[in-house]
GROMACS .gro file of C-alpha atoms in nm:
model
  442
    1UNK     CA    1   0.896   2.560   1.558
    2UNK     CA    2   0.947   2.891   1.785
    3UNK     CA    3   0.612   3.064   1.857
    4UNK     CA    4   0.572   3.375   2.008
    5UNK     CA    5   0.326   3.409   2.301
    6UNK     CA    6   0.014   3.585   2.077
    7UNK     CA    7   0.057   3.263   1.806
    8UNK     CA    8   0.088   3.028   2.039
    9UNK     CA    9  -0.215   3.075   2.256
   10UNK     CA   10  -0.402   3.115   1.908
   11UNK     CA   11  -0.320   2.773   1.858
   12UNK     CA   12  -0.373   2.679   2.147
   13UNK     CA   13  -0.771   2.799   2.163
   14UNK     CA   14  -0.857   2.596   1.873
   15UNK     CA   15  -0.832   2.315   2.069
   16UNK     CA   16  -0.811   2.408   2.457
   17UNK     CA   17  -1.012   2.746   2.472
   18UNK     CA   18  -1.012   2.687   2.835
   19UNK     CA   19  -0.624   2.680   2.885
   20UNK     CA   20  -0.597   2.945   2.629
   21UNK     CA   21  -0.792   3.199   2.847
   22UNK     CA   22  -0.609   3.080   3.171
   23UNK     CA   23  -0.235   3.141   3.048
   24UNK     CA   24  -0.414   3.478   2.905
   25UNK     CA   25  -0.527   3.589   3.272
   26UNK     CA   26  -0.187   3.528   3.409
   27UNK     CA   27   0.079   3.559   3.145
   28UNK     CA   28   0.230   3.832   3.304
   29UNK     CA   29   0.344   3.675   3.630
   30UNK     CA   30   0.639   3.475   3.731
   31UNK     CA   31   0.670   3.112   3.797
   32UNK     CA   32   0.678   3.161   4.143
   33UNK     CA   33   0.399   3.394   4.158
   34UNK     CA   34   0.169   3.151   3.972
   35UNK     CA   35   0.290   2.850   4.178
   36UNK     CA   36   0.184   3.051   4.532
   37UNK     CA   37  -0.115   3.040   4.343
   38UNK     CA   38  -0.163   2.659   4.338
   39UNK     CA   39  -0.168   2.641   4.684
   40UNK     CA   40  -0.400   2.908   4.769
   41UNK     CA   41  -0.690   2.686   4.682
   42UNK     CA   42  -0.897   2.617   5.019
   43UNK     CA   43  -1.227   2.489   4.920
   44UNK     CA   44  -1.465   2.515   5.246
   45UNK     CA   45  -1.556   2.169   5.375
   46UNK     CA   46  -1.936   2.109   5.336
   47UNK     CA   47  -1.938   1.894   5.674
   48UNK     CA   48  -1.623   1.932   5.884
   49UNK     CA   49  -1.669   1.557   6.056
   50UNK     CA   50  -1.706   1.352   5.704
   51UNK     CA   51  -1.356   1.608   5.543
   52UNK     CA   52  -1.192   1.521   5.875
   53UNK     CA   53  -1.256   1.119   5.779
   54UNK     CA   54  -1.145   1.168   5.450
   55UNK     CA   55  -0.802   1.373   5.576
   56UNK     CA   56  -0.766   1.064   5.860
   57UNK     CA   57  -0.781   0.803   5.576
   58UNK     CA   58  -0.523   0.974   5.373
   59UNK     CA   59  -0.306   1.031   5.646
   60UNK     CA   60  -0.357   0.602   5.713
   61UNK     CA   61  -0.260   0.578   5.368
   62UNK     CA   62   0.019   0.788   5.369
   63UNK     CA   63   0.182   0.633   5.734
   64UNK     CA   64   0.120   0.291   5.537
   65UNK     CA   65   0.382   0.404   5.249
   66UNK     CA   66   0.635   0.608   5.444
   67UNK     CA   67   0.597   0.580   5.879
   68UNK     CA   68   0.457   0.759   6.129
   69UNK     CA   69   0.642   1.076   6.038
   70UNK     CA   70   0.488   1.277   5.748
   71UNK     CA   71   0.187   1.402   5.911
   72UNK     CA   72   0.027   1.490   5.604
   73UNK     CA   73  -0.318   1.563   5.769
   74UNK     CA   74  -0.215   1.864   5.938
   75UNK     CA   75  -0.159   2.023   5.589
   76UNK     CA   76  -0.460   1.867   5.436
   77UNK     CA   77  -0.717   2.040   5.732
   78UNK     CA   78  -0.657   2.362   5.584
   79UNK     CA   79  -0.494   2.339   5.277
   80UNK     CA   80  -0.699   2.096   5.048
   81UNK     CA   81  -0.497   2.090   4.751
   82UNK     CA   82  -0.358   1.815   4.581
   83UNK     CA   83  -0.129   1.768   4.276
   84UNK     CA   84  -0.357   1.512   4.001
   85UNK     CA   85  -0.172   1.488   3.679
   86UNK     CA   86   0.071   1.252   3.793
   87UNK     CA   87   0.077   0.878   3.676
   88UNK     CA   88   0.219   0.611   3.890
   89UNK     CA   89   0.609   0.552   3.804
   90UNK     CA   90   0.935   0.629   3.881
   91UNK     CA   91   0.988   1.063   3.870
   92UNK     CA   92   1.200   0.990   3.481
   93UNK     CA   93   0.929   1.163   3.273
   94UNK     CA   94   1.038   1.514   3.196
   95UNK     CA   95   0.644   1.642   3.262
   96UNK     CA   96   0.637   1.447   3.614
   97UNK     CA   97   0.994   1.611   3.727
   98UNK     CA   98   0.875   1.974   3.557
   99UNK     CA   99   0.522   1.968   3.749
  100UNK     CA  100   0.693   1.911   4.039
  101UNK     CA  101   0.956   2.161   3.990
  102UNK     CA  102   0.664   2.424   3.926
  103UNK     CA  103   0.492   2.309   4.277
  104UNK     CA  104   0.818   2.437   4.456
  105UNK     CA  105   0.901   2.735   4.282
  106UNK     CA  106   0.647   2.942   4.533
  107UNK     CA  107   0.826   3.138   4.807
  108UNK     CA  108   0.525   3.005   5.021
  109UNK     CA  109   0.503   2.663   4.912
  110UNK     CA  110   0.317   2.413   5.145
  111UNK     CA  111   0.567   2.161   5.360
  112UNK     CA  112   0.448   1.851   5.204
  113UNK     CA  113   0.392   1.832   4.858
  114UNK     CA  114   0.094   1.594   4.824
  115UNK     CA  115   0.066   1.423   4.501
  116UNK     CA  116  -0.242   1.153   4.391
  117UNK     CA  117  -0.086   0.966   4.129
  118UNK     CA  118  -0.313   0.743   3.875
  119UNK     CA  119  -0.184   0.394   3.943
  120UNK     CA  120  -0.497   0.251   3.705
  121UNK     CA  121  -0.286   0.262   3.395
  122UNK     CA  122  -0.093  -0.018   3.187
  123UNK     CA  123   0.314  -0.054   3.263
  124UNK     CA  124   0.366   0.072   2.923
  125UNK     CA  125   0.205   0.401   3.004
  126UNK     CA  126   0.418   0.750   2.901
  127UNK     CA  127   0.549   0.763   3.170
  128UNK     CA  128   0.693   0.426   3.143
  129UNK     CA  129   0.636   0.229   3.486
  130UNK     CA  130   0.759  -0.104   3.306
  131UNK     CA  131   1.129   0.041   3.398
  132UNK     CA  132   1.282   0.366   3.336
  133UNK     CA  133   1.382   0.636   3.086
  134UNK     CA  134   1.732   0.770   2.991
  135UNK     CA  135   1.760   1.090   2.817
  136UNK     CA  136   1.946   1.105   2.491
  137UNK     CA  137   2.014   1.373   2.166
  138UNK     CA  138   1.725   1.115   2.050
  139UNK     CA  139   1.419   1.158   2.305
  140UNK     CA  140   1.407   0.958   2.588
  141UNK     CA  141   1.553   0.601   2.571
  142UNK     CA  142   1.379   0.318   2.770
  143UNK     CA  143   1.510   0.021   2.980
  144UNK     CA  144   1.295  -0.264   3.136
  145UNK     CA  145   1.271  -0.410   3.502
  146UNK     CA  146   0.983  -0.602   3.417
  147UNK     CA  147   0.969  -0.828   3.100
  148UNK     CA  148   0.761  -0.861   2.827
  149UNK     CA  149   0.467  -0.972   2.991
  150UNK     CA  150   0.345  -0.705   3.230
  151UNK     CA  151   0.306  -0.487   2.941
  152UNK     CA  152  -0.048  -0.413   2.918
  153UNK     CA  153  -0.117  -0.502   3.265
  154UNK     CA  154  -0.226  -0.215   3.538
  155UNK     CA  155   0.033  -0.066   3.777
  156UNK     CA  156  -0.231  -0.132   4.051
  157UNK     CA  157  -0.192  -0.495   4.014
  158UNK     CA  158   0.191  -0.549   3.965
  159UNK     CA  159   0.387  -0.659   4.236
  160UNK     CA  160   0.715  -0.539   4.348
  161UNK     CA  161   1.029  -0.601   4.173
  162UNK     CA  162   1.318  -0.789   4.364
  163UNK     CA  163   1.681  -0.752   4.359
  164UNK     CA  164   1.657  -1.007   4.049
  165UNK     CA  165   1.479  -0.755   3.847
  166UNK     CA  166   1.714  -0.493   3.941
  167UNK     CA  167   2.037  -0.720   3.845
  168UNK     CA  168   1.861  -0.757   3.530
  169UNK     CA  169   1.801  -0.370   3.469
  170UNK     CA  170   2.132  -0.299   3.609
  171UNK     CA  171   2.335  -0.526   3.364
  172UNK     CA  172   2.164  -0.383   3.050
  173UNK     CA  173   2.254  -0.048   3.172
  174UNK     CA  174   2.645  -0.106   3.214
  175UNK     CA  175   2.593  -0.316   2.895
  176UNK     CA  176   2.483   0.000   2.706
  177UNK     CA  177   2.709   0.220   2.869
  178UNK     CA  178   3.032   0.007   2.802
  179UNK     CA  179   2.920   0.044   2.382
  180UNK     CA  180   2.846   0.396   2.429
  181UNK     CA  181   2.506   0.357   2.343
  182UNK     CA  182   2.483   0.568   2.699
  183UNK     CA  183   2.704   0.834   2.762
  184UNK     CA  184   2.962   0.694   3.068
  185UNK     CA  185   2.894   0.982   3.264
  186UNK     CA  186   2.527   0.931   3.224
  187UNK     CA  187   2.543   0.541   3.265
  188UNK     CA  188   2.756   0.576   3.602
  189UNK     CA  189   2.517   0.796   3.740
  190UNK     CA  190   2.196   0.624   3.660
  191UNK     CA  191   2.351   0.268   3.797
  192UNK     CA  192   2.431   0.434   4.094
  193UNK     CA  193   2.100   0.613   4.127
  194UNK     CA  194   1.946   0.212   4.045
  195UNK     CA  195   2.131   0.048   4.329
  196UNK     CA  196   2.103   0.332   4.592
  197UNK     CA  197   1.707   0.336   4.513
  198UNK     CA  198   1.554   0.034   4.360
  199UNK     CA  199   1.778  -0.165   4.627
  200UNK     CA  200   1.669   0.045   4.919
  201UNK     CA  201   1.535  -0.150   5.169
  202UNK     CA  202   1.232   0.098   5.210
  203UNK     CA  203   1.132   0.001   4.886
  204UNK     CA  204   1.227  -0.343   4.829
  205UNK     CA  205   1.000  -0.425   5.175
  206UNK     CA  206   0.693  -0.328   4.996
  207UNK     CA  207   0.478  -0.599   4.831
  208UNK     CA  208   0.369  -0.429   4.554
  209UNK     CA  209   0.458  -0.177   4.311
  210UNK     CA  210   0.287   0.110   4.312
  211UNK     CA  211   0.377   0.139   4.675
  212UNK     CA  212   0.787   0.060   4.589
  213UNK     CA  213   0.652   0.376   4.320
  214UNK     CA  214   0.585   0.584   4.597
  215UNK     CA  215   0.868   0.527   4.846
  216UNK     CA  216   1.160   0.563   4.575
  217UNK     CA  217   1.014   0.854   4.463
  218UNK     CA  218   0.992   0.958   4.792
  219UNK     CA  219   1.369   0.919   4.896
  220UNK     CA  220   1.489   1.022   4.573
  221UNK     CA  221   1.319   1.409   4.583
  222UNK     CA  222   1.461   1.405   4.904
  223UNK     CA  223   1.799   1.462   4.821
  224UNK     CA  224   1.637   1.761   4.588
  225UNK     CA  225   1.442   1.924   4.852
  226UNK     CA  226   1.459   1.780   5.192
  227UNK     CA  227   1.289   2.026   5.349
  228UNK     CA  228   0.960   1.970   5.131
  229UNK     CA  229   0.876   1.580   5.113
  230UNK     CA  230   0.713   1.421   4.827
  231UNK     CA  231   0.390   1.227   4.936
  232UNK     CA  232   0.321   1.044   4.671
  233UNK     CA  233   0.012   0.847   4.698
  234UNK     CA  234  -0.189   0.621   4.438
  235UNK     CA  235  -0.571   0.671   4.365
  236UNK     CA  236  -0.638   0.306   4.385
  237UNK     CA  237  -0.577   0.285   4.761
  238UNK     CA  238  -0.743   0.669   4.820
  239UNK     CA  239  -1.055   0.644   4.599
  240UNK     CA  240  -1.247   0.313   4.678
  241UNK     CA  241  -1.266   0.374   5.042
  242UNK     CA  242  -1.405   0.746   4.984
  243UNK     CA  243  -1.641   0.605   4.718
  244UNK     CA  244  -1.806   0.302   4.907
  245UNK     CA  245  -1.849   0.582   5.175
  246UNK     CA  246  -2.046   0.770   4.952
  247UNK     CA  247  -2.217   0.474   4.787
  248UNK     CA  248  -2.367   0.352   5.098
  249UNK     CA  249  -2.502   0.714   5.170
  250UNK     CA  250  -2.856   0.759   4.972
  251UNK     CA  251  -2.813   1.128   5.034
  252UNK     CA  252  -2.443   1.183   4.887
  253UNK     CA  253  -2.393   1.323   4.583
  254UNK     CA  254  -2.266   1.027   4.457
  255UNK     CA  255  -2.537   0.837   4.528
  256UNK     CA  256  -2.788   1.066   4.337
  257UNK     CA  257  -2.591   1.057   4.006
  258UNK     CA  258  -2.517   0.658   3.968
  259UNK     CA  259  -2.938   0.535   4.151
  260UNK     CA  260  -3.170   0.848   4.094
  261UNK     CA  261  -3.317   0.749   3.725
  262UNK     CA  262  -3.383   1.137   3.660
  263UNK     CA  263  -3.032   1.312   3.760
  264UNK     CA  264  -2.846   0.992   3.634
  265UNK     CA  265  -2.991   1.025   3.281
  266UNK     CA  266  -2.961   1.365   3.272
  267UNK     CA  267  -2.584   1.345   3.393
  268UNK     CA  268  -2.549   1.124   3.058
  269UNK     CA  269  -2.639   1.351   2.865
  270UNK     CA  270  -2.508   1.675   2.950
  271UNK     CA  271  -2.154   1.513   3.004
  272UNK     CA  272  -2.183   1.284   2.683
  273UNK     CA  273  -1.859   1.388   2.485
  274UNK     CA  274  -1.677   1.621   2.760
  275UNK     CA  275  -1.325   1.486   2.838
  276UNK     CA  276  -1.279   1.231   3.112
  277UNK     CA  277  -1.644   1.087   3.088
  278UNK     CA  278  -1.778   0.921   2.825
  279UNK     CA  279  -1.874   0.925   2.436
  280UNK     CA  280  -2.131   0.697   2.326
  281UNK     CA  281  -2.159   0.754   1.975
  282UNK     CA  282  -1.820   0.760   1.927
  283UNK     CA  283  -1.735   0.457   2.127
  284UNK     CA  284  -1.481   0.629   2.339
  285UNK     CA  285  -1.467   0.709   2.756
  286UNK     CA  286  -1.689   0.526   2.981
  287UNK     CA  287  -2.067   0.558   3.180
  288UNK     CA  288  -1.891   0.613   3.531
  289UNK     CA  289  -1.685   0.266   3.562
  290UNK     CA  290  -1.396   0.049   3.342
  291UNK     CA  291  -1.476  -0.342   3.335
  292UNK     CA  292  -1.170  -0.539   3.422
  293UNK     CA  293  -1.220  -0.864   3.170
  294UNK     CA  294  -0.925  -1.092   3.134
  295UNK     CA  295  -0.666  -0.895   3.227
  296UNK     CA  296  -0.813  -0.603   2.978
  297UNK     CA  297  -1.004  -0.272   3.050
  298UNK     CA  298  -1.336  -0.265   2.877
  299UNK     CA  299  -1.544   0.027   2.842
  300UNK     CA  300  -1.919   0.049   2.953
  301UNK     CA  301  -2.076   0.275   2.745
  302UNK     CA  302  -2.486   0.108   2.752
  303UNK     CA  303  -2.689   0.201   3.040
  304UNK     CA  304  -3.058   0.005   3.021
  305UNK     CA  305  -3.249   0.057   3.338
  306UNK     CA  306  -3.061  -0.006   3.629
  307UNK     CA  307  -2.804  -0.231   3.463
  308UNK     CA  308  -2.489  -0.101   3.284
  309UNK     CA  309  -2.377  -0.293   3.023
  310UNK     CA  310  -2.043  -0.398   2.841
  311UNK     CA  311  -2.089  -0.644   2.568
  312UNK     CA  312  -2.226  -0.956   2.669
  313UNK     CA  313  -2.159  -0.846   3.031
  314UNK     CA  314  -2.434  -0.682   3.238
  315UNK     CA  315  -2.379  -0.512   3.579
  316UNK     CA  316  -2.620  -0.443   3.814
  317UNK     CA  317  -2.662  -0.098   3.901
  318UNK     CA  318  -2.735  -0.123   4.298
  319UNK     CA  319  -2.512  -0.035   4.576
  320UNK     CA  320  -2.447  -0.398   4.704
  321UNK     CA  321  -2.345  -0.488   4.384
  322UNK     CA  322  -2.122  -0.167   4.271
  323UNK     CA  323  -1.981  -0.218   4.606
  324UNK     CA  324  -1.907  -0.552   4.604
  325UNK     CA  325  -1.779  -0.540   4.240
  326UNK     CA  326  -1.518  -0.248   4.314
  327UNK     CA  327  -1.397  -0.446   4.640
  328UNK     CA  328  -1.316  -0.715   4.409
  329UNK     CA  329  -1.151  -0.470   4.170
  330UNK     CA  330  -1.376  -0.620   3.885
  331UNK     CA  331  -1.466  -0.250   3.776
  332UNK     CA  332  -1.288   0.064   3.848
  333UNK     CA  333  -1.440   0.431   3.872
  334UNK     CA  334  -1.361   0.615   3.582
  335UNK     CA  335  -1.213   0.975   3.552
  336UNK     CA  336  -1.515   1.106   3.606
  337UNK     CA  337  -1.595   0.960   3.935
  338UNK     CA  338  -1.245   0.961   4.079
  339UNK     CA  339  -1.294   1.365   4.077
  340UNK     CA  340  -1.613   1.436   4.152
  341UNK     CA  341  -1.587   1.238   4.501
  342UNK     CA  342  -1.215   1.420   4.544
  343UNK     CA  343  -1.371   1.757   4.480
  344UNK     CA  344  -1.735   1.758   4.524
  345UNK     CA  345  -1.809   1.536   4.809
  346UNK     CA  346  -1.411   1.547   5.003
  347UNK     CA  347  -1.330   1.891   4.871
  348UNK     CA  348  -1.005   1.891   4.760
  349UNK     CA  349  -0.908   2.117   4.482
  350UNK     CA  350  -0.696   1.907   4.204
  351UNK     CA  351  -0.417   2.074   4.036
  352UNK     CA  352  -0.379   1.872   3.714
  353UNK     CA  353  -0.279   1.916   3.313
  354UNK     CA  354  -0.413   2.058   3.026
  355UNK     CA  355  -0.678   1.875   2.970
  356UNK     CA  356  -0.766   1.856   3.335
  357UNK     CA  357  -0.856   2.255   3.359
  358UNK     CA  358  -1.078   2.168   3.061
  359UNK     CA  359  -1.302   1.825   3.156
  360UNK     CA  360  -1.319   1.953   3.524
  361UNK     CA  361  -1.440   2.284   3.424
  362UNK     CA  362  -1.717   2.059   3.158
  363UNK     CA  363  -1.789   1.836   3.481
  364UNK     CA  364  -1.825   2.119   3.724
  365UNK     CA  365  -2.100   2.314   3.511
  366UNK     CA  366  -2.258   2.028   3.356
  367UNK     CA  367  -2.308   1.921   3.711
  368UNK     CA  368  -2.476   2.241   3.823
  369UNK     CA  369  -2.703   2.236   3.507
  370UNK     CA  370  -2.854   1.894   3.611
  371UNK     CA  371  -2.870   1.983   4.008
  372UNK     CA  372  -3.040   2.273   3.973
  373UNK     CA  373  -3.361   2.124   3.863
  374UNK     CA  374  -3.325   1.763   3.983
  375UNK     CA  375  -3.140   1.793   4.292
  376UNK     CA  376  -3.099   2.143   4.418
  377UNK     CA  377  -2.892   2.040   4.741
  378UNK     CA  378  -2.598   1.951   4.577
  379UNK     CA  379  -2.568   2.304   4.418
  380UNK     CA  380  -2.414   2.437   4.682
  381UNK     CA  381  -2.099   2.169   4.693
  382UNK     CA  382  -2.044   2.238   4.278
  383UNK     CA  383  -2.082   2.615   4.225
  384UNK     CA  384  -1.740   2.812   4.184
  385UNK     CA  385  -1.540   2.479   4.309
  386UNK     CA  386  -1.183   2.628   4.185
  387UNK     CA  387  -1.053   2.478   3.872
  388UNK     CA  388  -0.853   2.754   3.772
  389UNK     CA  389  -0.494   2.651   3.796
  390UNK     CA  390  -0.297   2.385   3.578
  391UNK     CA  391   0.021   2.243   3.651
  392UNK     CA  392   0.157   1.998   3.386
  393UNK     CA  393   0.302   2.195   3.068
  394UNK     CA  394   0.545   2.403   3.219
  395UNK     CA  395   0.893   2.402   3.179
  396UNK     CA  396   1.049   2.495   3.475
  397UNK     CA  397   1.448   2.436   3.437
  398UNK     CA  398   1.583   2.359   3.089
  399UNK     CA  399   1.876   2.256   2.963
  400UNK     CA  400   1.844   2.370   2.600
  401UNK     CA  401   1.591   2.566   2.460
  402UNK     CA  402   1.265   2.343   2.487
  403UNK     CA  403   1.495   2.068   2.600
  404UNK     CA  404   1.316   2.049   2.980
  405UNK     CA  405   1.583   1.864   3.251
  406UNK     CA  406   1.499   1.525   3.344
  407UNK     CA  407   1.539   1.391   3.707
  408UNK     CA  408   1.899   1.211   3.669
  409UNK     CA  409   2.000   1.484   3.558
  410UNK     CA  410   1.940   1.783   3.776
  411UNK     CA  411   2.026   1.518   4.094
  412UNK     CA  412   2.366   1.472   3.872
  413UNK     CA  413   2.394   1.907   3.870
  414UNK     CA  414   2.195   1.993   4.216
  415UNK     CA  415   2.379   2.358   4.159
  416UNK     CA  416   2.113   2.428   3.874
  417UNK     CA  417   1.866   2.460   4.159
  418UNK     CA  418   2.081   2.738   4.335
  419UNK     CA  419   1.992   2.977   4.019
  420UNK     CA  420   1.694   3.221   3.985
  421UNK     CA  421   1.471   3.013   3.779
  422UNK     CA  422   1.174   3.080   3.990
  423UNK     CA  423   1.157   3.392   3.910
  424UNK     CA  424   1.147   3.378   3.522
  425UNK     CA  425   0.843   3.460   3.374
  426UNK     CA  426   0.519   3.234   3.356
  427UNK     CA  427   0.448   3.259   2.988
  428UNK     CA  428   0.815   3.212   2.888
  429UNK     CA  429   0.795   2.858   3.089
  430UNK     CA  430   0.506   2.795   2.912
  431UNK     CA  431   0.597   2.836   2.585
  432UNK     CA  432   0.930   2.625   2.644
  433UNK     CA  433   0.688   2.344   2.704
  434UNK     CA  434   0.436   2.460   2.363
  435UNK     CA  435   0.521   2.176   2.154
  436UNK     CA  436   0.387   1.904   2.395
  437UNK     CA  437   0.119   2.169   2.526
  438UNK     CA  438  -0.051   2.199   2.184
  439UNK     CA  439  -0.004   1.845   2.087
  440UNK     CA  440  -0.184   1.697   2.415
  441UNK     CA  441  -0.418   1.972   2.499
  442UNK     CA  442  -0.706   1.877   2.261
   0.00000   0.00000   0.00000
């Protein structure tokens, strides 16, 4: 159905008032515009020596995925801005390409675009990491370079594929493509996007696959926009590091919300039922961590004490043992955690989705609520952090009306990037991308 821009964002509020008054305050600027925006997000470091060992470790983590050359810290030191909404898998996803799309429409976009991608998610995600997606009259169409098995385990913990699993892949796709099932043109141009990517040495060397992720990514927006490398990197090896930091400090902020009795059962409650944290009537979310149990994430959603429990399982809530726990990778930090060390304690403004402008914005002033009685020195570090920018839900280039271009597909017509579609206007972007916009935003 074709809204105009009035019904749609009346739609819209009912479930996502804070997206609704967002796209309100800037409907009438361009794409490019709004994504110089994005970038313009510099939150002020709270202690220049701890952001500066937060930058170096990103920068280690970066070198580890791609050399010695991207240099990503010397963007990060003044421009702390990262892209969040991504999920760990090949760039096939139409809202993955389109984000990315939107992040280099700005005349003044940053040299590097730095992306955290969520690598704690099961292979049979959206976005598909179990293999890729092929897009048809249909939707997108899905083909497998791991088998049945790896379905429901986390990206995190997969390792790489070999040039076994890409004969595999490969074979089903000229399969396919010889019953017209996939259009030839199509089919020749994804099998030779497979076996100049997938079989790249750069990513075939790496050991596991959220790294291979990363690098093929990489090399494949490179041929889109050399000028502007994708720095893809996944939360699992940025956010432990940062958080055991902050665990072993008794003054972080960190620190205060998981130990202090007071501010931690206050945190409970003011959050209980905002996006990203946790539910406990309802049974949905989790208190601060996900329980890894026989190869299955289990929420924790019972806090007696100092001991969080899941079941039959109790936790200890100390350092040594959170610590020790994460290190192991028998829990992982939930949503909630993952951004407030990223923005509250490292500073880095996160440029996510539609839901992301929402739960942040809940976290932020929920946060503030409890500090301001029970610990009045994190105030500072939480008041006015920016949240005011999304990125995911934008349709940048389309093919069709609605019909957003997928990556094959624009690296298949590069010329499409040569036209002015940066300059096209925010809201009409927006409502290209309305149908998956007001059925994810709640």
């Amino acid at each position: 159905m074709v809204l105009d821009w009035r019904s749609f964002l009346a739609r819209l509020n009912t479930n996502n008032p804070v997206l609704a008054r967002h796209l309100t305050q800037w409907e009438n600027e361009s794409l490019c515009g709004y994504a110089g925006a994005l970038w313009r997000h510099h939150p002020d470091p709270a202690s220049a020596a701890g952001q500066m060992a937060a930058v170096d470790h990103l920068e280690a983590v970066a070198q580890r995925y791609f050399g010695h050359s991207v240099e990503l810290a010397s963007q990060l030191e003044f421009q702390r801005v990262f892209l969040t909404v991504h999920h760990t898998a090949p760039l096939f996803h139409p809202i993955a390409l389109q984000t990315l799309l939107l992040a280099v429409a700005s005349a003044d976009m940053p040299q590097r675009i730095p992306v955290l991608a969520t690598d704690w998610i099961p292979m049979d995600n959206m976005f598909f990491p179990r293999g890729l997606l092929l897009p048809t009259d249909n939707g997108l169409a899905s083909y497998n370079l791991f088998g049945k098995s790896s379905r429901k385990k986390l990206v995190s913990q997969m390792e790489g594929f070999d040039k076994a699993a890409v004969a595999g892949l490969l074979s089903n796709l000229h399969k396919d493509t010889r019953k017209g099932a996939i259009p030839a043109p199509l089919g020749k141009f994804t099998c030779e996007f497979v076996e100049q990517f997938y079989l790249a040495d750069k990513v075939l060397e790496k050991g596991y696959y959220r790294e291979q992720c990363a690098v093929l990514n990489h090399l494949a927006w490179a041929q889109l926009f050399p000028a502007h490398p994708l720095i893809q990197l996944n939360i699992s090896d940025v956010i432990l590091p940062l958080l055991v930091e902050s665990l072993r400090d008794s003054n972080s902020l960190i620190h205060a919300v998981l130990f202090d009795p007071d501010v931690r059962s206050e945190v409970l409650d003011v959050l209980e039922g905002v996006g990203g944290c946790w539910d406990r009537q309802r049974e949905t979310g989790t208190c601060f961590f996900w329980l890894q149990h026989n190869q299955k994430m289990r929420p924790i959603l019972q806090i007696e004490k100092d001991r969080l429990l899941a079941g039959e399982i109790e936790i200890e809530l100390t350092p040594r043992t959170i610590i020790e726990l994460l290190e192991r990778g028998h829990i992982i930090p939930g949503v909630f955690l993952v951004f407030a060390q990223l923005m509250f304690v490292n500073r880095f403004s996160c440029v996510g989705g539609m839901r992301q402008i929402a739960y942040n914005s809940d976290i932020r002033d929920g946060l503030i609520r409890v500090f301001v009685t029970r610990a009045p020195q994190f105030v500072a570090a939480v008041k006015n952090f920016p949240m005011d920018h999304f990125a995911a839900g934008i349709n940048a280039i389309n093919l069709a009306p609605g019909r957003a271009i997928t990556l094959l597909e624009l690296m298949s017509s590069p010329h499409l990037l040569e036209d002015d579609w940066r300059c096209q206007p925010l809201r009409g972007a927006v409502l290209e991308a309305s149908d998956y916009l007001l059925a994810l935003s709640a």
